[in-house]
Structure formats: structure tokens, C-alpha cells
PDB file of C-alpha atoms in Angstrom:
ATOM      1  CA  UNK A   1     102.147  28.337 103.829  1.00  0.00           C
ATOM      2  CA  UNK A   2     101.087  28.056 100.445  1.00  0.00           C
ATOM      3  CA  UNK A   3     101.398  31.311  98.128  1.00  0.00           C
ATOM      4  CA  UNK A   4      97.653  32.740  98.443  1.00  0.00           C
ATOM      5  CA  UNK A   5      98.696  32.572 102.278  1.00  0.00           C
ATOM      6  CA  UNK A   6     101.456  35.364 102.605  1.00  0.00           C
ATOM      7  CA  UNK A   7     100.782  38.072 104.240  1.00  0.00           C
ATOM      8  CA  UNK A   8     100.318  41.464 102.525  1.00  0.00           C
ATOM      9  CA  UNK A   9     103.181  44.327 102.140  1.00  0.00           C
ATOM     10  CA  UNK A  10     102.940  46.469 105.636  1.00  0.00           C
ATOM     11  CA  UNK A  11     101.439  43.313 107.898  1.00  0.00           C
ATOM     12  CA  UNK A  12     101.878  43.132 111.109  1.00  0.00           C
ATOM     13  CA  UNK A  13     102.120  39.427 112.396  1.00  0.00           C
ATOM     14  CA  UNK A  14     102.446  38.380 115.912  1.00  0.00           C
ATOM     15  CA  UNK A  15     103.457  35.021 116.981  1.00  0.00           C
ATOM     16  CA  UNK A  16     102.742  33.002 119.779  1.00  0.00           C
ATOM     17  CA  UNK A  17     104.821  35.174 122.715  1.00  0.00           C
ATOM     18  CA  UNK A  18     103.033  38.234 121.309  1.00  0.00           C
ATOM     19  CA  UNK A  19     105.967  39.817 119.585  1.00  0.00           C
ATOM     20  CA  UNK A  20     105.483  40.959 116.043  1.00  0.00           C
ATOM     21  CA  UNK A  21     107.030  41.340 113.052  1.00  0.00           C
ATOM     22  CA  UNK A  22     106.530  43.966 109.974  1.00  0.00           C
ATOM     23  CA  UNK A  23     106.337  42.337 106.969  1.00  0.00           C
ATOM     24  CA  UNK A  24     108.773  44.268 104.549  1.00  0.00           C
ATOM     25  CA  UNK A  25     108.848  43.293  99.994  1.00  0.00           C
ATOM     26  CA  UNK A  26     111.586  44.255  99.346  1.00  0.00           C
ATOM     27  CA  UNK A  27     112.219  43.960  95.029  1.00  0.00           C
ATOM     28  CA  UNK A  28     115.666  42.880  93.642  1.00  0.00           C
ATOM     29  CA  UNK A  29     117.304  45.195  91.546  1.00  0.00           C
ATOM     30  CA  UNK A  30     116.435  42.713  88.610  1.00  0.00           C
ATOM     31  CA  UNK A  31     112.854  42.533  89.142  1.00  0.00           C
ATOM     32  CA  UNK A  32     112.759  46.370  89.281  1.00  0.00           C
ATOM     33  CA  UNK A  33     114.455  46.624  86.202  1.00  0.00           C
ATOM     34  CA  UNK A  34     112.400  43.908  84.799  1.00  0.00           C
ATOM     35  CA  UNK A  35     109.597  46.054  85.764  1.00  0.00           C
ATOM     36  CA  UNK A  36     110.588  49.115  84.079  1.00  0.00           C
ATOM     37  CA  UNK A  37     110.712  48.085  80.629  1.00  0.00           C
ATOM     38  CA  UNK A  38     112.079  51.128  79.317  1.00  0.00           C
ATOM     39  CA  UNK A  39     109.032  52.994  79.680  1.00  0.00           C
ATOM     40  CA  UNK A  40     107.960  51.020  76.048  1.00  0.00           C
ATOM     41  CA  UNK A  41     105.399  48.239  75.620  1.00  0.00           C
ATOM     42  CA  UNK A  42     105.436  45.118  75.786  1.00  0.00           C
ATOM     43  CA  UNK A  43     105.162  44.983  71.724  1.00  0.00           C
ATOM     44  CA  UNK A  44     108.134  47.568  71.423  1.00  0.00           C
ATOM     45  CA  UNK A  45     110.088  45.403  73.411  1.00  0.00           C
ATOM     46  CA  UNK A  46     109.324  42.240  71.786  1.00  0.00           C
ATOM     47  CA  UNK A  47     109.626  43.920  68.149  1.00  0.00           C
ATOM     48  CA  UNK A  48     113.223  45.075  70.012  1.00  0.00           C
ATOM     49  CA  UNK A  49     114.294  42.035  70.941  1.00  0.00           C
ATOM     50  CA  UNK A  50     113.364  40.240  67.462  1.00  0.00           C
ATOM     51  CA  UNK A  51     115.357  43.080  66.068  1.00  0.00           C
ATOM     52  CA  UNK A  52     118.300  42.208  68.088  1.00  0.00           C
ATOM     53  CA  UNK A  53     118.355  38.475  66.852  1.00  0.00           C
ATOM     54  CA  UNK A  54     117.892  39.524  63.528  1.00  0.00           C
ATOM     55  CA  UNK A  55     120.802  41.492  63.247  1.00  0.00           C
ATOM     56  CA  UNK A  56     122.606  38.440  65.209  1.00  0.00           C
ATOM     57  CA  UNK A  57     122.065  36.099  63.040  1.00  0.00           C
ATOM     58  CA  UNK A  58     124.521  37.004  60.151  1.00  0.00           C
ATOM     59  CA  UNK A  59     127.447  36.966  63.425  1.00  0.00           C
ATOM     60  CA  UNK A  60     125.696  33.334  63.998  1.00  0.00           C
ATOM     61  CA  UNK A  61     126.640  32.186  61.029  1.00  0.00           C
ATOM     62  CA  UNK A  62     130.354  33.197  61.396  1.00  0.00           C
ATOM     63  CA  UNK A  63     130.078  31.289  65.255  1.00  0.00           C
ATOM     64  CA  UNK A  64     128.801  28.365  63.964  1.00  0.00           C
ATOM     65  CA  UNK A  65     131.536  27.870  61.496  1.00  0.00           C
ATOM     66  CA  UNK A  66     133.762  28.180  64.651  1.00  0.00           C
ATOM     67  CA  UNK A  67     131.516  26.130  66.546  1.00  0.00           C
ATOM     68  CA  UNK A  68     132.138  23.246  63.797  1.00  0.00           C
ATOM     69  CA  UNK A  69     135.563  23.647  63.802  1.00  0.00           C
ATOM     70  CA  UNK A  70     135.588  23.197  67.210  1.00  0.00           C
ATOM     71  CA  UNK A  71     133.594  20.320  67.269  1.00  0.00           C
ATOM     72  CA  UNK A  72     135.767  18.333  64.356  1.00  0.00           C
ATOM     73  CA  UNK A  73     138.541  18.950  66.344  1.00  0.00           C
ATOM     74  CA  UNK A  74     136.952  17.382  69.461  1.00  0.00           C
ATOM     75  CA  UNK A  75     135.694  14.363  66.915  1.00  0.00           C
ATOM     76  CA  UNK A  76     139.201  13.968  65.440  1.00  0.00           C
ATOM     77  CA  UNK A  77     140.609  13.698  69.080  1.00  0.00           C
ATOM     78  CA  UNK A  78     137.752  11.082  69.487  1.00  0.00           C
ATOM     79  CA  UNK A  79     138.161   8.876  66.661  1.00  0.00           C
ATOM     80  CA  UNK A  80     142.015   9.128  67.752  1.00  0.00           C
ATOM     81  CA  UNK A  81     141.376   7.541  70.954  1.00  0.00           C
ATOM     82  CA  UNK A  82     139.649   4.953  69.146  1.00  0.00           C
ATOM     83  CA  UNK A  83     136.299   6.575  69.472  1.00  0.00           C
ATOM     84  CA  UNK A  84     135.965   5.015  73.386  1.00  0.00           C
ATOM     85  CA  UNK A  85     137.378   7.514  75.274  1.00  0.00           C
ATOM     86  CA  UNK A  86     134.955   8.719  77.758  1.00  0.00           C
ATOM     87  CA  UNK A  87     136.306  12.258  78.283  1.00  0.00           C
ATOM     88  CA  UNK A  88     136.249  13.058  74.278  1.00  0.00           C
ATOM     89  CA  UNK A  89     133.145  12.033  73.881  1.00  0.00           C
ATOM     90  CA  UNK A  90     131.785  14.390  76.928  1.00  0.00           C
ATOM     91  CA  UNK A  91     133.328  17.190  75.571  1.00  0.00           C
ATOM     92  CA  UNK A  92     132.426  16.547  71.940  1.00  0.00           C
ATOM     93  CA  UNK A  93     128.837  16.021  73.108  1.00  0.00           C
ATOM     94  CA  UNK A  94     129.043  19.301  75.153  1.00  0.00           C
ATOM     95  CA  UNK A  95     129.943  21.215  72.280  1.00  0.00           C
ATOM     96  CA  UNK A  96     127.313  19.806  69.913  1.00  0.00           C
ATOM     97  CA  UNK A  97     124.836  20.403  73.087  1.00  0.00           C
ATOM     98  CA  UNK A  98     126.227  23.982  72.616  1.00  0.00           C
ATOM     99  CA  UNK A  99     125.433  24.445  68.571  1.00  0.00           C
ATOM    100  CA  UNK A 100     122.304  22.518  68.984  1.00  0.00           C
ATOM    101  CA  UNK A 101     121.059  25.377  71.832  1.00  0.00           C
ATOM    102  CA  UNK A 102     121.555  28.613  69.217  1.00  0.00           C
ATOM    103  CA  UNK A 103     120.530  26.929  66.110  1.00  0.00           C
ATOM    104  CA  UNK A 104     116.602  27.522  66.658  1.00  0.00           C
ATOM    105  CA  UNK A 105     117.331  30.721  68.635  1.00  0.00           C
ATOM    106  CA  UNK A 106     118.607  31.958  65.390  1.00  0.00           C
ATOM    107  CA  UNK A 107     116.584  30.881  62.664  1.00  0.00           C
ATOM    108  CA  UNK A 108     118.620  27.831  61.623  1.00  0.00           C
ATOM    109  CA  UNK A 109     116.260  24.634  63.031  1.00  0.00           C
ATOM    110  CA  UNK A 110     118.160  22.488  60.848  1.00  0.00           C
ATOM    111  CA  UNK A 111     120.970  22.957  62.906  1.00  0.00           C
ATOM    112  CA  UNK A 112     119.388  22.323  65.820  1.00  0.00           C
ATOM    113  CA  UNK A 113     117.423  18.674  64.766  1.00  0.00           C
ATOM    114  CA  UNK A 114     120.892  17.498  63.703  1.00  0.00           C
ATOM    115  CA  UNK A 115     123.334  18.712  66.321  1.00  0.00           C
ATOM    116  CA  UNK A 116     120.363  16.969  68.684  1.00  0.00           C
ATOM    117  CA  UNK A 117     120.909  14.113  66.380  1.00  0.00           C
ATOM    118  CA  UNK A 118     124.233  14.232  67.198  1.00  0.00           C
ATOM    119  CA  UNK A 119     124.133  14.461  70.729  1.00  0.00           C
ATOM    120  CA  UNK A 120     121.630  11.485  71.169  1.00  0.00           C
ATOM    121  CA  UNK A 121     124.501   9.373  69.206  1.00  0.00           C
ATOM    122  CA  UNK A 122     127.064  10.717  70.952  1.00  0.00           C
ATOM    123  CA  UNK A 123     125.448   9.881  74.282  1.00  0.00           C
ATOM    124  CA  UNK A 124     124.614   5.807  73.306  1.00  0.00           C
ATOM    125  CA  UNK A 125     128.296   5.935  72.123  1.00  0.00           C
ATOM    126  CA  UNK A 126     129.430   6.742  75.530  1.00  0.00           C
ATOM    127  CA  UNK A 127     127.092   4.696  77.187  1.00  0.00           C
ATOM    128  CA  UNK A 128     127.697   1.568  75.462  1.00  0.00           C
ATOM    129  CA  UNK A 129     130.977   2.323  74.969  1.00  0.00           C
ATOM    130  CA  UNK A 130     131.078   1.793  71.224  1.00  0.00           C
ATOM    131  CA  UNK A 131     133.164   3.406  68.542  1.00  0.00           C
ATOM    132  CA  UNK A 132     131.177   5.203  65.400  1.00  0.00           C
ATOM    133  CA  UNK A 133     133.166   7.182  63.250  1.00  0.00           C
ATOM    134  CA  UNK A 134     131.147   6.367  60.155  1.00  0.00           C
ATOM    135  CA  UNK A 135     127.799   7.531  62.034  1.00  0.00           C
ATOM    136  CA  UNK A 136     129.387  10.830  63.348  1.00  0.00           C
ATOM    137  CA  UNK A 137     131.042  11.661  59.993  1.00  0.00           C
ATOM    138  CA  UNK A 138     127.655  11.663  58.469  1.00  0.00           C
ATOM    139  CA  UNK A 139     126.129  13.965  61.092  1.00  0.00           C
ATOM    140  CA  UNK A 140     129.271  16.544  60.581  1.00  0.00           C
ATOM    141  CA  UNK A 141     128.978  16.442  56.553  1.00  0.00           C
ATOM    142  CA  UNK A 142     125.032  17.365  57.484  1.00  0.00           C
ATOM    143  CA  UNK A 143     125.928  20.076  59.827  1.00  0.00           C
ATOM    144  CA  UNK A 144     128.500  21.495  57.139  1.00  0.00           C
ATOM    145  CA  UNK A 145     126.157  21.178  54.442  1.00  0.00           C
ATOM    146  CA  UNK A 146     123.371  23.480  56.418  1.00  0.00           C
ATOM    147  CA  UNK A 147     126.139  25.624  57.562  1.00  0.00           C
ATOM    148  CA  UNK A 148     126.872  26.041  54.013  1.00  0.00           C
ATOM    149  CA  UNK A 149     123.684  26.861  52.982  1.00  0.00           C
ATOM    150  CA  UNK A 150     123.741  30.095  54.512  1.00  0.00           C
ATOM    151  CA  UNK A 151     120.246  30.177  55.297  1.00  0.00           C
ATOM    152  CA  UNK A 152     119.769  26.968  57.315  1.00  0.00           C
ATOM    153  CA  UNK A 153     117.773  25.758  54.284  1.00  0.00           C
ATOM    154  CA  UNK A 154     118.455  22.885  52.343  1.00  0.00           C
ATOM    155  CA  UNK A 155     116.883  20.654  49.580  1.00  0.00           C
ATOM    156  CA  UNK A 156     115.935  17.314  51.162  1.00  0.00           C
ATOM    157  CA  UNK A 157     116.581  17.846  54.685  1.00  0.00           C
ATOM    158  CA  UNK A 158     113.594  15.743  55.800  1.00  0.00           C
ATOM    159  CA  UNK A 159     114.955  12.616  53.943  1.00  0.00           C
ATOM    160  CA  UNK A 160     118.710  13.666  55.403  1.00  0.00           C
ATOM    161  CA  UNK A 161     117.039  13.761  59.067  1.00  0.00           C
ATOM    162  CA  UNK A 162     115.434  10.361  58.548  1.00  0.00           C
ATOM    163  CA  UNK A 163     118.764   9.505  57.087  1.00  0.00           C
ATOM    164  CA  UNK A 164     120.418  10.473  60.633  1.00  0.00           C
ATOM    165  CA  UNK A 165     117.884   9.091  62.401  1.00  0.00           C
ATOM    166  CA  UNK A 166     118.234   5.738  60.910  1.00  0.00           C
ATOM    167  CA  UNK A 167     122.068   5.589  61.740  1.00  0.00           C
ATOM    168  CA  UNK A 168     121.410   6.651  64.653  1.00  0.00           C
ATOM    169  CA  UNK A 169     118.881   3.839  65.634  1.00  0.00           C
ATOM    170  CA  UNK A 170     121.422   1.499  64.942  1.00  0.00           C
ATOM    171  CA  UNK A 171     123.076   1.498  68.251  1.00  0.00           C
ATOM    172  CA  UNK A 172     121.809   0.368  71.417  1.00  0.00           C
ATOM    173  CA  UNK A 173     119.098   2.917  73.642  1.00  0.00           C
ATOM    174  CA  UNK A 174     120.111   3.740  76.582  1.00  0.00           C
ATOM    175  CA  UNK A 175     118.488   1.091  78.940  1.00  0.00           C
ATOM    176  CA  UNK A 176     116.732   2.500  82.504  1.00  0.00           C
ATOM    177  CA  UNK A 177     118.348   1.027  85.402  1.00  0.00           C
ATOM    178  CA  UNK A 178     116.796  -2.363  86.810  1.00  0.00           C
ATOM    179  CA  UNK A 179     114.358  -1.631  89.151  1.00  0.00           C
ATOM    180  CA  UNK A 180     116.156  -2.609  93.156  1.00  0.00           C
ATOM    181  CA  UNK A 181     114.967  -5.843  94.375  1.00  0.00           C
ATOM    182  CA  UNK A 182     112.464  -5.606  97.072  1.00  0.00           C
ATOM    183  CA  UNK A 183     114.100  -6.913  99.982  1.00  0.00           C
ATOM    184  CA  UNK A 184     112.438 -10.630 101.895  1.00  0.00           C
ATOM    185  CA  UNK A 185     109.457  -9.562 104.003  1.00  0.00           C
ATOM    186  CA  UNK A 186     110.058 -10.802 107.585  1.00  0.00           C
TER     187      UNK A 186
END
């Protein structure tokens, strides 16, 4: 039964014995809320809502200096094990997953294009199970150096993402799995 084909609110359907049912929409409390909208528009809201990340950002700031922290601490833990532990790298690459997520949310894209950067290292690390301090140093001196900036901003980020991008492109792509072999036909 494809969506156009639902009955209407109030319907009464029978089935093949003759009984019936009522059909009955019954809204969640979230879509009634949703509904609602505070008795404002739908331009209040959004002017609302841009308000509220506005005044987030500045605490953004403060997060993603935590967020770093965090992260160096996974990377140190990393290049302890020799940079092929498995389990680091996951929960490095979760956390840069996680800074990577707010940047744009937040006005800081910079963040965002190198914590990706980041993460798509981290993950051919893991995969090939290769060590690369030197390549994940760079990305944390970039992150630290936007961070720093205090406005996401900073004076030849292109060339620095083309930079990142390079390093990263040094190690391997992860490959798709062989296609299976098609089994003898009889």
C-alpha cells in the first residue's frame, strides 16, 4: 500500500469476513509540538534558531579546545602503541568524527575540511594497518592553528588543505572488496 493509498482519518474499512475497522491518526507528542511552533513563523523561528548558534559559538570555541585536547591525548596513546593499534585509532577517529560534525554547524568550516581530513587518514591508517605520526602531527598543528585563530579564518588555508590532502594521498585507498566468484554453472 503505497502512501497515496491510506485511508483517510475516520475510515471505515472492512475486510474480507465483513468486520471493520476505524481508522484512528493518532499524532506523537513530537509531531504536535513540532506543529505548534510557538505560535511564531516560520522566519521567527529560523531567525531564533540562528540566534541560538550565534550565541553558541563563542562556548564552541572553548569545546573545541577541549575537543583537541582530547583528541592529542587519544593520538599520543596512538603513536605509543606504535601507531597500529586498532582500538586507538577507532577512538581517535571517533573523536575527530566528533569535531569535524560541529565545526560547520558553528561557523568554523575550516575545522570541519581538516578534522574530515583527518578522519579519512585515520581510517587508511587502520585499514592498512600503517603507522603515520608525521601525517597526523601535521593535521593537529592545522587544527590548532584554526583553533587559534579564533574565527576559523586563516591566511592560506586553501594551500594548507591541499597541503593535507597531499599527505594524505600518500597512503593506500581503501580498496572495495573483490567481487565473489560466480560459482561453475552445472
Amino acid at each position: 500500500m503505497g502512501q497515496s493509498d491510506k485511508p483517510a482519518a475516520g475510515a471505515v474499512i472492512r475486510d474480507s469476513q465483513g468486520d471493520s475497522v476505524k481508522v484512528l491518526v493518532v499524532k506523537s507528542r513530537f509531531a504536535r509540538l513540532a506543529g505548534q511552533g510557538g505560535n511564531k513563523s516560520a522566519a521567527a523561528l529560523i531567525a531564533a534558531a540562528d540566534g541560538f548558534i550565534a550565541a553558541e559559538r563563542g562556548r564552541y570555541l572553548a569545546r573545541l579546545s577541549g575537543d583537541l585536547a582530547e583528541l592529542d591525548g587519544l593520538l599520543a596513546a596512538l603513536a605509543e602503541a606504535g601507531g597500529r593499534d586498532a582500538e586507538a585509532t577507532l577512538a581517535a577517529y571517533r573523536r575527530a568524527s566528533q569535531i569535524r560534525d560541529l565545526g560547520s554547524t558553528f561557523g568554523f568550516p575550516l575545522v570541519t575540511r581538516v578534522a574530515d581530513s583527518l578522519c579519512e587518514l585515520l581510517h587508511r591508517l587502520r585499514l592498512a594497518g600503517l603507522a603515520g605520526s608525521a601525517a597526523i602531527a601535521a593535521h593537529q598543528s592545522a587544527l590548532r592553528l584554526i583553533a587559534a585563530a579564533g574565527d576559523g579564518q586563516t591566511d592560506g588555508a586553501e594551500d594548507m588543505l591541499a597541503g593535507l590532502s597531499r599527505v594524505v594521498e600518500k597512503y593506500p585507498a581503501p580498496q572495495p572488496p573483490p567481487a565473489p566468484e560466480k560459482p561453475p554453472a552445472h
